[in-house]
Amino acid sequence: MTGIGGVEMGAQAARSRALAVLRIRSRALAVALLPAAAAVILLVGGSTGHLPGGGWDVLRWVVSVLALCVLLAAAGVALVVARSRPAVTPTVTVAEESAPDLYRMVRDLADRLDVPAPSAIALTPDCDSWLEDRTHPAHGPPPAEKHHDDLAGPGGAAHRRSPTAPVLVIGSPFLWWMRVGELRAVLAPVVAGTGPSAQPDIAAARRFIRGLDAAVAVASAGRRDPLSRVACAGLGWASRLLLRSCRGHAAEMERGVAAAAAERAQAVDYGLRIVAQEQVGLAYAGWDRLLTRVALPAWRMGRWPSRLDVGVVAALTELSRRDRLAEGFASRLGERPACDLLEEPGVMDEAVSLLAARLFHGGPAETGADWSPVGWEEYPEEVVDRTWRTDAARLHRVLDTLGVRRAAEGTAPGTDGPTLARVLDHLTTPDAASTAPLTAGSDAHAAAETQNGPGTPPTDPDAARRPADDPGPSRPPYDDSDASHPAFADSDASRPPYSDSDASRPPVDGPGISHPAFADSDVSRPPYSDSDASRPPVDDPDAPQPPYGDPGAPHPSYGDHATPVPTAPAEDDEDDLADTTARGAALAAGLTAQLAREEAEARPTGARAPSSAPGPAAGPDAALWDDRALPLLPLQPPRTGREILTAHITAMVCCAAMDTAGAAPALDWLDGPSLLFDGARAADLAPSVLSLVETGDPGPLRAWMTELGIRPEKPVRLV
């Protein structure tokens, strides 16, 4: 059924489910009042002489005390549910004076749909749009006065429960990539959801669900003293029990709301909506690539790209140029972009970019010496070059700790700086006579015992084949004075685009941003947007891909990236390193330990900023959400030892190419850091590096370097 009939069917289904949720609330109240009712009966029976005797007196006291305890507990749970602060998605509020055209378009859309207009508009660094209720008292008082031209439409605030329309949250990539007509078509089913939001029963059911979510979050926070722990345990048990009871009804209620909104929006730009949904999937893929391949290396270097949304346009334009399936997408760029609806799109882009850095990486709320913005024109020198040289410096520091000598065999006298040849010679698998493990009874082990004493293994991996007159590894200082700079402490994690050994990410939980407060409930964001249907299925996003990427790439996985890197390889790392050589495994373990130390030193980077600190002209709504646990949505899990080793060797090769063969660092919009030779991107580096890491065979890598004129015996410049 379509048209008004379909709208009514969906609204009636949603209202019936909302009433079911409210009935569960009423039953919970009745259960809490049941002991009190029994106590009243016993007390009245005793006072009237109908229940005489000592046994009835004891029962009256027991039931009265039980009723009092139950009433106090129920009152406490009800108070927490009513007063707890519901989770709010971190956003950047768009004031009406900074986007009058956008507000006017939303008003016109609401008038055409015959629904209340949203009370405000906000931007989020995500490829989704939804409605969010921010009328809870903990989110601030409602507006003191309303005018006839307010977005909330007619109806004042003369009543505490007077309906206030929710806030319209728009994904910022949509504004920069979509055209004005496409954005209007995508927002139509979202704005249509304000109609069911004004229905009293649905609004009451949603308030109850949000209160339970917030109560679960309060209980999960926990306390140190035993009394508080007991109280939190009881609160959490009661809240979770009610949530489990309401879960099915609440989900069906939101489906009914979404169905009613979609039916109502079919009359608005239906044909254009089909085309706009294609752009939703394309923006989704470009945003994924931009965050994981381009923004993440910069964040880990202490720099945050200040124009992420502009980067989305560049990335998707490049995708349209490379992918023949995307032909015709670039022709849309001649139409008016939706960001023209903003008075100062650059300011909004900068605010959203900073918010994205905080959510996905946990950076500070303010720009500082160790956290500064970087423009796209500065990205190759400030991020790519610095990342590679920092990784190369770390690689040589670990080689020093392993006792690997500086001067490689066959190099000129006095050439003892940080060279690529040193790395290649150390990881190259020697002949069979030299590759025997240092077990008790082996020749190498016997030589070690002769030199160092019984039971002492050699500290230098090359000691067994070093001439007797060689004094051992020398460690002259090299230029790594800036390697410990806090701004670049986590730079090792940025991956050049040449490695295909990325670990598979955990499956994507959902398209939207979720808050920890919703951890115990399946009811999170109301599904007002019908854009989910166009999203591609979740594949393996880290499988080898062509350089232009896949337009159906899923949203980045938000695994527990904040987990510290272990100082020793875990079981998974040991399995991962089983395919490498013994020297490669030892070097990977050393790099992992070094990274753990550096990340521990840089851990305070995400500390909460003081509330009195001034923010940017258009900054995130920090007063509405709790930013003490950042990042809220980490992008990637920790890397394995083999991935770390591969990234560091790739960085060393790139440094040698830049210093000895005239290569240059560059930014690829779809794959991140890249290496250019005579203006063309270098290819076939990843298989050569993997051959060295996995089998100890430097042949493919040496052949690749010889073809491009890279000299591994020459020292390279490090940070």
JSON list of N, CA, C and O in Angstrom, two decimals, residues 668-709:
[
{"chain": "A", "resi": 668, "resn": "ASP", "atom": "N", "xyz": [48.28, 10.10, -2.74]},
{"chain": "A", "resi": 668, "resn": "ASP", "atom": "CA", "xyz": [47.27, 9.50, -3.60]},
{"chain": "A", "resi": 668, "resn": "ASP", "atom": "C", "xyz": [45.94, 9.58, -2.87]},
{"chain": "A", "resi": 668, "resn": "ASP", "atom": "O", "xyz": [45.82, 9.10, -1.74]},
{"chain": "A", "resi": 669, "resn": "TRP", "atom": "N", "xyz": [44.92, 10.14, -3.50]},
{"chain": "A", "resi": 669, "resn": "TRP", "atom": "CA", "xyz": [43.66, 10.39, -2.82]},
{"chain": "A", "resi": 669, "resn": "TRP", "atom": "C", "xyz": [42.95, 9.12, -2.40]},
{"chain": "A", "resi": 669, "resn": "TRP", "atom": "O", "xyz": [42.13, 9.14, -1.47]},
{"chain": "A", "resi": 670, "resn": "LEU", "atom": "N", "xyz": [43.24, 8.02, -3.05]},
{"chain": "A", "resi": 670, "resn": "LEU", "atom": "CA", "xyz": [42.56, 6.77, -2.72]},
{"chain": "A", "resi": 670, "resn": "LEU", "atom": "C", "xyz": [43.42, 5.81, -1.92]},
{"chain": "A", "resi": 670, "resn": "LEU", "atom": "O", "xyz": [42.89, 4.96, -1.21]},
{"chain": "A", "resi": 671, "resn": "ASP", "atom": "N", "xyz": [44.74, 5.92, -2.01]},
{"chain": "A", "resi": 671, "resn": "ASP", "atom": "CA", "xyz": [45.63, 4.98, -1.33]},
{"chain": "A", "resi": 671, "resn": "ASP", "atom": "C", "xyz": [46.57, 5.64, -0.35]},
{"chain": "A", "resi": 671, "resn": "ASP", "atom": "O", "xyz": [47.39, 4.95, 0.27]},
{"chain": "A", "resi": 672, "resn": "GLY", "atom": "N", "xyz": [46.50, 6.94, -0.19]},
{"chain": "A", "resi": 672, "resn": "GLY", "atom": "CA", "xyz": [47.31, 7.61, 0.81]},
{"chain": "A", "resi": 672, "resn": "GLY", "atom": "C", "xyz": [48.72, 7.88, 0.34]},
{"chain": "A", "resi": 672, "resn": "GLY", "atom": "O", "xyz": [48.96, 8.22, -0.82]},
{"chain": "A", "resi": 673, "resn": "PRO", "atom": "N", "xyz": [49.73, 7.73, 1.25]},
{"chain": "A", "resi": 673, "resn": "PRO", "atom": "CA", "xyz": [51.12, 8.02, 0.89]},
{"chain": "A", "resi": 673, "resn": "PRO", "atom": "C", "xyz": [51.58, 7.18, -0.30]},
{"chain": "A", "resi": 673, "resn": "PRO", "atom": "O", "xyz": [51.31, 5.98, -0.37]},
{"chain": "A", "resi": 674, "resn": "SER", "atom": "N", "xyz": [52.26, 7.82, -1.21]},
{"chain": "A", "resi": 674, "resn": "SER", "atom": "CA", "xyz": [52.77, 7.12, -2.40]},
{"chain": "A", "resi": 674, "resn": "SER", "atom": "C", "xyz": [54.11, 7.69, -2.79]},
{"chain": "A", "resi": 674, "resn": "SER", "atom": "O", "xyz": [54.50, 8.78, -2.35]},
{"chain": "A", "resi": 675, "resn": "LEU", "atom": "N", "xyz": [54.83, 6.94, -3.61]},
{"chain": "A", "resi": 675, "resn": "LEU", "atom": "CA", "xyz": [56.18, 7.31, -4.06]},
{"chain": "A", "resi": 675, "resn": "LEU", "atom": "C", "xyz": [56.14, 7.56, -5.56]},
{"chain": "A", "resi": 675, "resn": "LEU", "atom": "O", "xyz": [55.62, 6.73, -6.32]},
{"chain": "A", "resi": 676, "resn": "LEU", "atom": "N", "xyz": [56.71, 8.69, -5.98]},
{"chain": "A", "resi": 676, "resn": "LEU", "atom": "CA", "xyz": [56.69, 9.07, -7.38]},
{"chain": "A", "resi": 676, "resn": "LEU", "atom": "C", "xyz": [58.08, 9.02, -7.97]},
{"chain": "A", "resi": 676, "resn": "LEU", "atom": "O", "xyz": [59.05, 9.51, -7.37]},
{"chain": "A", "resi": 677, "resn": "PHE", "atom": "N", "xyz": [58.19, 8.45, -9.18]},
{"chain": "A", "resi": 677, "resn": "PHE", "atom": "CA", "xyz": [59.41, 8.48, -9.99]},
{"chain": "A", "resi": 677, "resn": "PHE", "atom": "C", "xyz": [59.07, 9.18, -11.29]},
{"chain": "A", "resi": 677, "resn": "PHE", "atom": "O", "xyz": [58.26, 8.68, -12.08]},
{"chain": "A", "resi": 678, "resn": "ASP", "atom": "N", "xyz": [59.65, 10.35, -11.49]},
{"chain": "A", "resi": 678, "resn": "ASP", "atom": "CA", "xyz": [59.40, 11.14, -12.71]},
{"chain": "A", "resi": 678, "resn": "ASP", "atom": "C", "xyz": [57.91, 11.39, -12.91]},
{"chain": "A", "resi": 678, "resn": "ASP", "atom": "O", "xyz": [57.39, 11.32, -14.03]},
{"chain": "A", "resi": 679, "resn": "GLY", "atom": "N", "xyz": [57.23, 11.68, -11.82]},
{"chain": "A", "resi": 679, "resn": "GLY", "atom": "CA", "xyz": [55.82, 12.00, -11.89]},
{"chain": "A", "resi": 679, "resn": "GLY", "atom": "C", "xyz": [54.89, 10.81, -11.97]},
{"chain": "A", "resi": 679, "resn": "GLY", "atom": "O", "xyz": [53.67, 11.00, -11.96]},
{"chain": "A", "resi": 680, "resn": "ALA", "atom": "N", "xyz": [55.42, 9.60, -12.04]},
{"chain": "A", "resi": 680, "resn": "ALA", "atom": "CA", "xyz": [54.59, 8.39, -12.10]},
{"chain": "A", "resi": 680, "resn": "ALA", "atom": "C", "xyz": [54.72, 7.63, -10.79]},
{"chain": "A", "resi": 680, "resn": "ALA", "atom": "O", "xyz": [55.80, 7.55, -10.20]},
{"chain": "A", "resi": 681, "resn": "ARG", "atom": "N", "xyz": [53.64, 7.01, -10.37]},
{"chain": "A", "resi": 681, "resn": "ARG", "atom": "CA", "xyz": [53.64, 6.29, -9.11]},
{"chain": "A", "resi": 681, "resn": "ARG", "atom": "C", "xyz": [54.41, 4.98, -9.24]},
{"chain": "A", "resi": 681, "resn": "ARG", "atom": "O", "xyz": [54.22, 4.23, -10.22]},
{"chain": "A", "resi": 682, "resn": "ALA", "atom": "N", "xyz": [55.26, 4.70, -8.26]},
{"chain": "A", "resi": 682, "resn": "ALA", "atom": "CA", "xyz": [56.02, 3.45, -8.26]},
{"chain": "A", "resi": 682, "resn": "ALA", "atom": "C", "xyz": [55.09, 2.28, -8.02]},
{"chain": "A", "resi": 682, "resn": "ALA", "atom": "O", "xyz": [54.14, 2.36, -7.24]},
{"chain": "A", "resi": 683, "resn": "ALA", "atom": "N", "xyz": [55.37, 1.17, -8.68]},
{"chain": "A", "resi": 683, "resn": "ALA", "atom": "CA", "xyz": [54.54, -0.02, -8.56]},
{"chain": "A", "resi": 683, "resn": "ALA", "atom": "C", "xyz": [55.41, -1.23, -8.23]},
{"chain": "A", "resi": 683, "resn": "ALA", "atom": "O", "xyz": [56.64, -1.18, -8.32]},
{"chain": "A", "resi": 684, "resn": "ASP", "atom": "N", "xyz": [54.76, -2.30, -7.85]},
{"chain": "A", "resi": 684, "resn": "ASP", "atom": "CA", "xyz": [55.40, -3.60, -7.62]},
{"chain": "A", "resi": 684, "resn": "ASP", "atom": "C", "xyz": [56.38, -3.59, -6.45]},
{"chain": "A", "resi": 684, "resn": "ASP", "atom": "O", "xyz": [57.27, -4.45, -6.39]},
{"chain": "A", "resi": 685, "resn": "LEU", "atom": "N", "xyz": [56.22, -2.67, -5.50]},
{"chain": "A", "resi": 685, "resn": "LEU", "atom": "CA", "xyz": [57.10, -2.68, -4.34]},
{"chain": "A", "resi": 685, "resn": "LEU", "atom": "C", "xyz": [56.63, -3.68, -3.29]},
{"chain": "A", "resi": 685, "resn": "LEU", "atom": "O", "xyz": [57.43, -4.36, -2.66]},
{"chain": "A", "resi": 686, "resn": "ALA", "atom": "N", "xyz": [55.31, -3.79, -3.09]},
{"chain": "A", "resi": 686, "resn": "ALA", "atom": "CA", "xyz": [54.79, -4.65, -2.02]},
{"chain": "A", "resi": 686, "resn": "ALA", "atom": "C", "xyz": [55.21, -6.11, -2.18]},
{"chain": "A", "resi": 686, "resn": "ALA", "atom": "O", "xyz": [55.68, -6.72, -1.21]},
{"chain": "A", "resi": 687, "resn": "PRO", "atom": "N", "xyz": [55.10, -6.74, -3.35]},
{"chain": "A", "resi": 687, "resn": "PRO", "atom": "CA", "xyz": [55.53, -8.15, -3.46]},
{"chain": "A", "resi": 687, "resn": "PRO", "atom": "C", "xyz": [57.01, -8.34, -3.16]},
{"chain": "A", "resi": 687, "resn": "PRO", "atom": "O", "xyz": [57.41, -9.35, -2.57]},
{"chain": "A", "resi": 688, "resn": "SER", "atom": "N", "xyz": [57.84, -7.37, -3.55]},
{"chain": "A", "resi": 688, "resn": "SER", "atom": "CA", "xyz": [59.28, -7.50, -3.30]},
{"chain": "A", "resi": 688, "resn": "SER", "atom": "C", "xyz": [59.59, -7.43, -1.81]},
{"chain": "A", "resi": 688, "resn": "SER", "atom": "O", "xyz": [60.41, -8.20, -1.30]},
{"chain": "A", "resi": 689, "resn": "VAL", "atom": "N", "xyz": [58.93, -6.52, -1.10]},
{"chain": "A", "resi": 689, "resn": "VAL", "atom": "CA", "xyz": [59.15, -6.41, 0.34]},
{"chain": "A", "resi": 689, "resn": "VAL", "atom": "C", "xyz": [58.64, -7.66, 1.05]},
{"chain": "A", "resi": 689, "resn": "VAL", "atom": "O", "xyz": [59.29, -8.18, 1.97]},
{"chain": "A", "resi": 690, "resn": "LEU", "atom": "N", "xyz": [57.51, -8.16, 0.63]},
{"chain": "A", "resi": 690, "resn": "LEU", "atom": "CA", "xyz": [56.98, -9.37, 1.26]},
{"chain": "A", "resi": 690, "resn": "LEU", "atom": "C", "xyz": [57.89, -10.57, 1.03]},
{"chain": "A", "resi": 690, "resn": "LEU", "atom": "O", "xyz": [58.02, -11.44, 1.90]},
{"chain": "A", "resi": 691, "resn": "SER", "atom": "N", "xyz": [58.52, -10.64, -0.13]},
{"chain": "A", "resi": 691, "resn": "SER", "atom": "CA", "xyz": [59.46, -11.73, -0.38]},
{"chain": "A", "resi": 691, "resn": "SER", "atom": "C", "xyz": [60.64, -11.68, 0.58]},
{"chain": "A", "resi": 691, "resn": "SER", "atom": "O", "xyz": [61.08, -12.71, 1.09]},
{"chain": "A", "resi": 692, "resn": "LEU", "atom": "N", "xyz": [61.11, -10.48, 0.88]},
{"chain": "A", "resi": 692, "resn": "LEU", "atom": "CA", "xyz": [62.21, -10.34, 1.84]},
{"chain": "A", "resi": 692, "resn": "LEU", "atom": "C", "xyz": [61.76, -10.69, 3.25]},
{"chain": "A", "resi": 692, "resn": "LEU", "atom": "O", "xyz": [62.48, -11.38, 3.99]},
{"chain": "A", "resi": 693, "resn": "VAL", "atom": "N", "xyz": [60.57, -10.26, 3.63]},
{"chain": "A", "resi": 693, "resn": "VAL", "atom": "CA", "xyz": [60.09, -10.49, 4.99]},
{"chain": "A", "resi": 693, "resn": "VAL", "atom": "C", "xyz": [59.76, -11.96, 5.22]},
{"chain": "A", "resi": 693, "resn": "VAL", "atom": "O", "xyz": [60.11, -12.54, 6.25]},
{"chain": "A", "resi": 694, "resn": "GLU", "atom": "N", "xyz": [59.11, -12.59, 4.27]},
{"chain": "A", "resi": 694, "resn": "GLU", "atom": "CA", "xyz": [58.60, -13.94, 4.48]},
{"chain": "A", "resi": 694, "resn": "GLU", "atom": "C", "xyz": [59.64, -15.02, 4.22]},
{"chain": "A", "resi": 694, "resn": "GLU", "atom": "O", "xyz": [59.65, -16.04, 4.91]},
{"chain": "A", "resi": 695, "resn": "THR", "atom": "N", "xyz": [60.50, -14.82, 3.22]},
{"chain": "A", "resi": 695, "resn": "THR", "atom": "CA", "xyz": [61.45, -15.88, 2.86]},
{"chain": "A", "resi": 695, "resn": "THR", "atom": "C", "xyz": [62.90, -15.48, 3.03]},
{"chain": "A", "resi": 695, "resn": "THR", "atom": "O", "xyz": [63.78, -16.32, 2.87]},
{"chain": "A", "resi": 696, "resn": "GLY", "atom": "N", "xyz": [63.16, -14.21, 3.31]},
{"chain": "A", "resi": 696, "resn": "GLY", "atom": "CA", "xyz": [64.54, -13.75, 3.41]},
{"chain": "A", "resi": 696, "resn": "GLY", "atom": "C", "xyz": [65.23, -13.64, 2.07]},
{"chain": "A", "resi": 696, "resn": "GLY", "atom": "O", "xyz": [66.47, -13.60, 2.01]},
{"chain": "A", "resi": 697, "resn": "ASP", "atom": "N", "xyz": [64.48, -13.57, 0.98]},
{"chain": "A", "resi": 697, "resn": "ASP", "atom": "CA", "xyz": [65.05, -13.48, -0.36]},
{"chain": "A", "resi": 697, "resn": "ASP", "atom": "C", "xyz": [65.03, -12.03, -0.82]},
{"chain": "A", "resi": 697, "resn": "ASP", "atom": "O", "xyz": [63.96, -11.47, -1.09]},
{"chain": "A", "resi": 698, "resn": "PRO", "atom": "N", "xyz": [66.20, -11.37, -0.92]},
{"chain": "A", "resi": 698, "resn": "PRO", "atom": "CA", "xyz": [66.22, -9.96, -1.35]},
{"chain": "A", "resi": 698, "resn": "PRO", "atom": "C", "xyz": [66.27, -9.80, -2.85]},
{"chain": "A", "resi": 698, "resn": "PRO", "atom": "O", "xyz": [66.33, -8.67, -3.35]},
{"chain": "A", "resi": 699, "resn": "GLY", "atom": "N", "xyz": [66.26, -10.90, -3.60]},
{"chain": "A", "resi": 699, "resn": "GLY", "atom": "CA", "xyz": [66.42, -10.80, -5.04]},
{"chain": "A", "resi": 699, "resn": "GLY", "atom": "C", "xyz": [65.39, -9.92, -5.72]},
{"chain": "A", "resi": 699, "resn": "GLY", "atom": "O", "xyz": [65.75, -8.99, -6.46]},
{"chain": "A", "resi": 700, "resn": "PRO", "atom": "N", "xyz": [64.09, -10.15, -5.52]},
{"chain": "A", "resi": 700, "resn": "PRO", "atom": "CA", "xyz": [63.11, -9.28, -6.19]},
{"chain": "A", "resi": 700, "resn": "PRO", "atom": "C", "xyz": [63.24, -7.82, -5.81]},
{"chain": "A", "resi": 700, "resn": "PRO", "atom": "O", "xyz": [63.11, -6.93, -6.67]},
{"chain": "A", "resi": 701, "resn": "LEU", "atom": "N", "xyz": [63.53, -7.54, -4.54]},
{"chain": "A", "resi": 701, "resn": "LEU", "atom": "CA", "xyz": [63.66, -6.14, -4.12]},
{"chain": "A", "resi": 701, "resn": "LEU", "atom": "C", "xyz": [64.90, -5.50, -4.72]},
{"chain": "A", "resi": 701, "resn": "LEU", "atom": "O", "xyz": [64.87, -4.34, -5.16]},
{"chain": "A", "resi": 702, "resn": "ARG", "atom": "N", "xyz": [66.02, -6.24, -4.76]},
{"chain": "A", "resi": 702, "resn": "ARG", "atom": "CA", "xyz": [67.24, -5.68, -5.36]},
{"chain": "A", "resi": 702, "resn": "ARG", "atom": "C", "xyz": [67.04, -5.44, -6.85]},
{"chain": "A", "resi": 702, "resn": "ARG", "atom": "O", "xyz": [67.52, -4.44, -7.40]},
{"chain": "A", "resi": 703, "resn": "ALA", "atom": "N", "xyz": [66.34, -6.35, -7.52]},
{"chain": "A", "resi": 703, "resn": "ALA", "atom": "CA", "xyz": [66.08, -6.15, -8.95]},
{"chain": "A", "resi": 703, "resn": "ALA", "atom": "C", "xyz": [65.20, -4.91, -9.17]},
{"chain": "A", "resi": 703, "resn": "ALA", "atom": "O", "xyz": [65.44, -4.13, -10.11]},
{"chain": "A", "resi": 704, "resn": "TRP", "atom": "N", "xyz": [64.21, -4.73, -8.31]},
{"chain": "A", "resi": 704, "resn": "TRP", "atom": "CA", "xyz": [63.34, -3.55, -8.42]},
{"chain": "A", "resi": 704, "resn": "TRP", "atom": "C", "xyz": [64.14, -2.27, -8.21]},
{"chain": "A", "resi": 704, "resn": "TRP", "atom": "O", "xyz": [63.96, -1.28, -8.93]},
{"chain": "A", "resi": 705, "resn": "MET", "atom": "N", "xyz": [65.04, -2.28, -7.22]},
{"chain": "A", "resi": 705, "resn": "MET", "atom": "CA", "xyz": [65.84, -1.08, -6.95]},
{"chain": "A", "resi": 705, "resn": "MET", "atom": "C", "xyz": [66.84, -0.82, -8.07]},
{"chain": "A", "resi": 705, "resn": "MET", "atom": "O", "xyz": [67.10, 0.34, -8.44]},
{"chain": "A", "resi": 706, "resn": "THR", "atom": "N", "xyz": [67.42, -1.88, -8.62]},
{"chain": "A", "resi": 706, "resn": "THR", "atom": "CA", "xyz": [68.38, -1.70, -9.71]},
{"chain": "A", "resi": 706, "resn": "THR", "atom": "C", "xyz": [67.70, -1.08, -10.93]},
{"chain": "A", "resi": 706, "resn": "THR", "atom": "O", "xyz": [68.27, -0.21, -11.61]},
{"chain": "A", "resi": 707, "resn": "GLU", "atom": "N", "xyz": [66.49, -1.51, -11.21]},
{"chain": "A", "resi": 707, "resn": "GLU", "atom": "CA", "xyz": [65.77, -0.98, -12.35]},
{"chain": "A", "resi": 707, "resn": "GLU", "atom": "C", "xyz": [65.49, 0.51, -12.20]},
{"chain": "A", "resi": 707, "resn": "GLU", "atom": "O", "xyz": [65.51, 1.26, -13.19]},
{"chain": "A", "resi": 708, "resn": "LEU", "atom": "N", "xyz": [65.25, 0.97, -10.97]},
{"chain": "A", "resi": 708, "resn": "LEU", "atom": "CA", "xyz": [64.94, 2.38, -10.74]},
{"chain": "A", "resi": 708, "resn": "LEU", "atom": "C", "xyz": [66.16, 3.21, -10.34]},
{"chain": "A", "resi": 708, "resn": "LEU", "atom": "O", "xyz": [66.03, 4.40, -10.10]},
{"chain": "A", "resi": 709, "resn": "GLY", "atom": "N", "xyz": [67.31, 2.57, -10.22]},
{"chain": "A", "resi": 709, "resn": "GLY", "atom": "CA", "xyz": [68.53, 3.30, -9.89]},
{"chain": "A", "resi": 709, "resn": "GLY", "atom": "C", "xyz": [68.68, 3.64, -8.42]},
{"chain": "A", "resi": 709, "resn": "GLY", "atom": "O", "xyz": [69.37, 4.61, -8.07]}
]
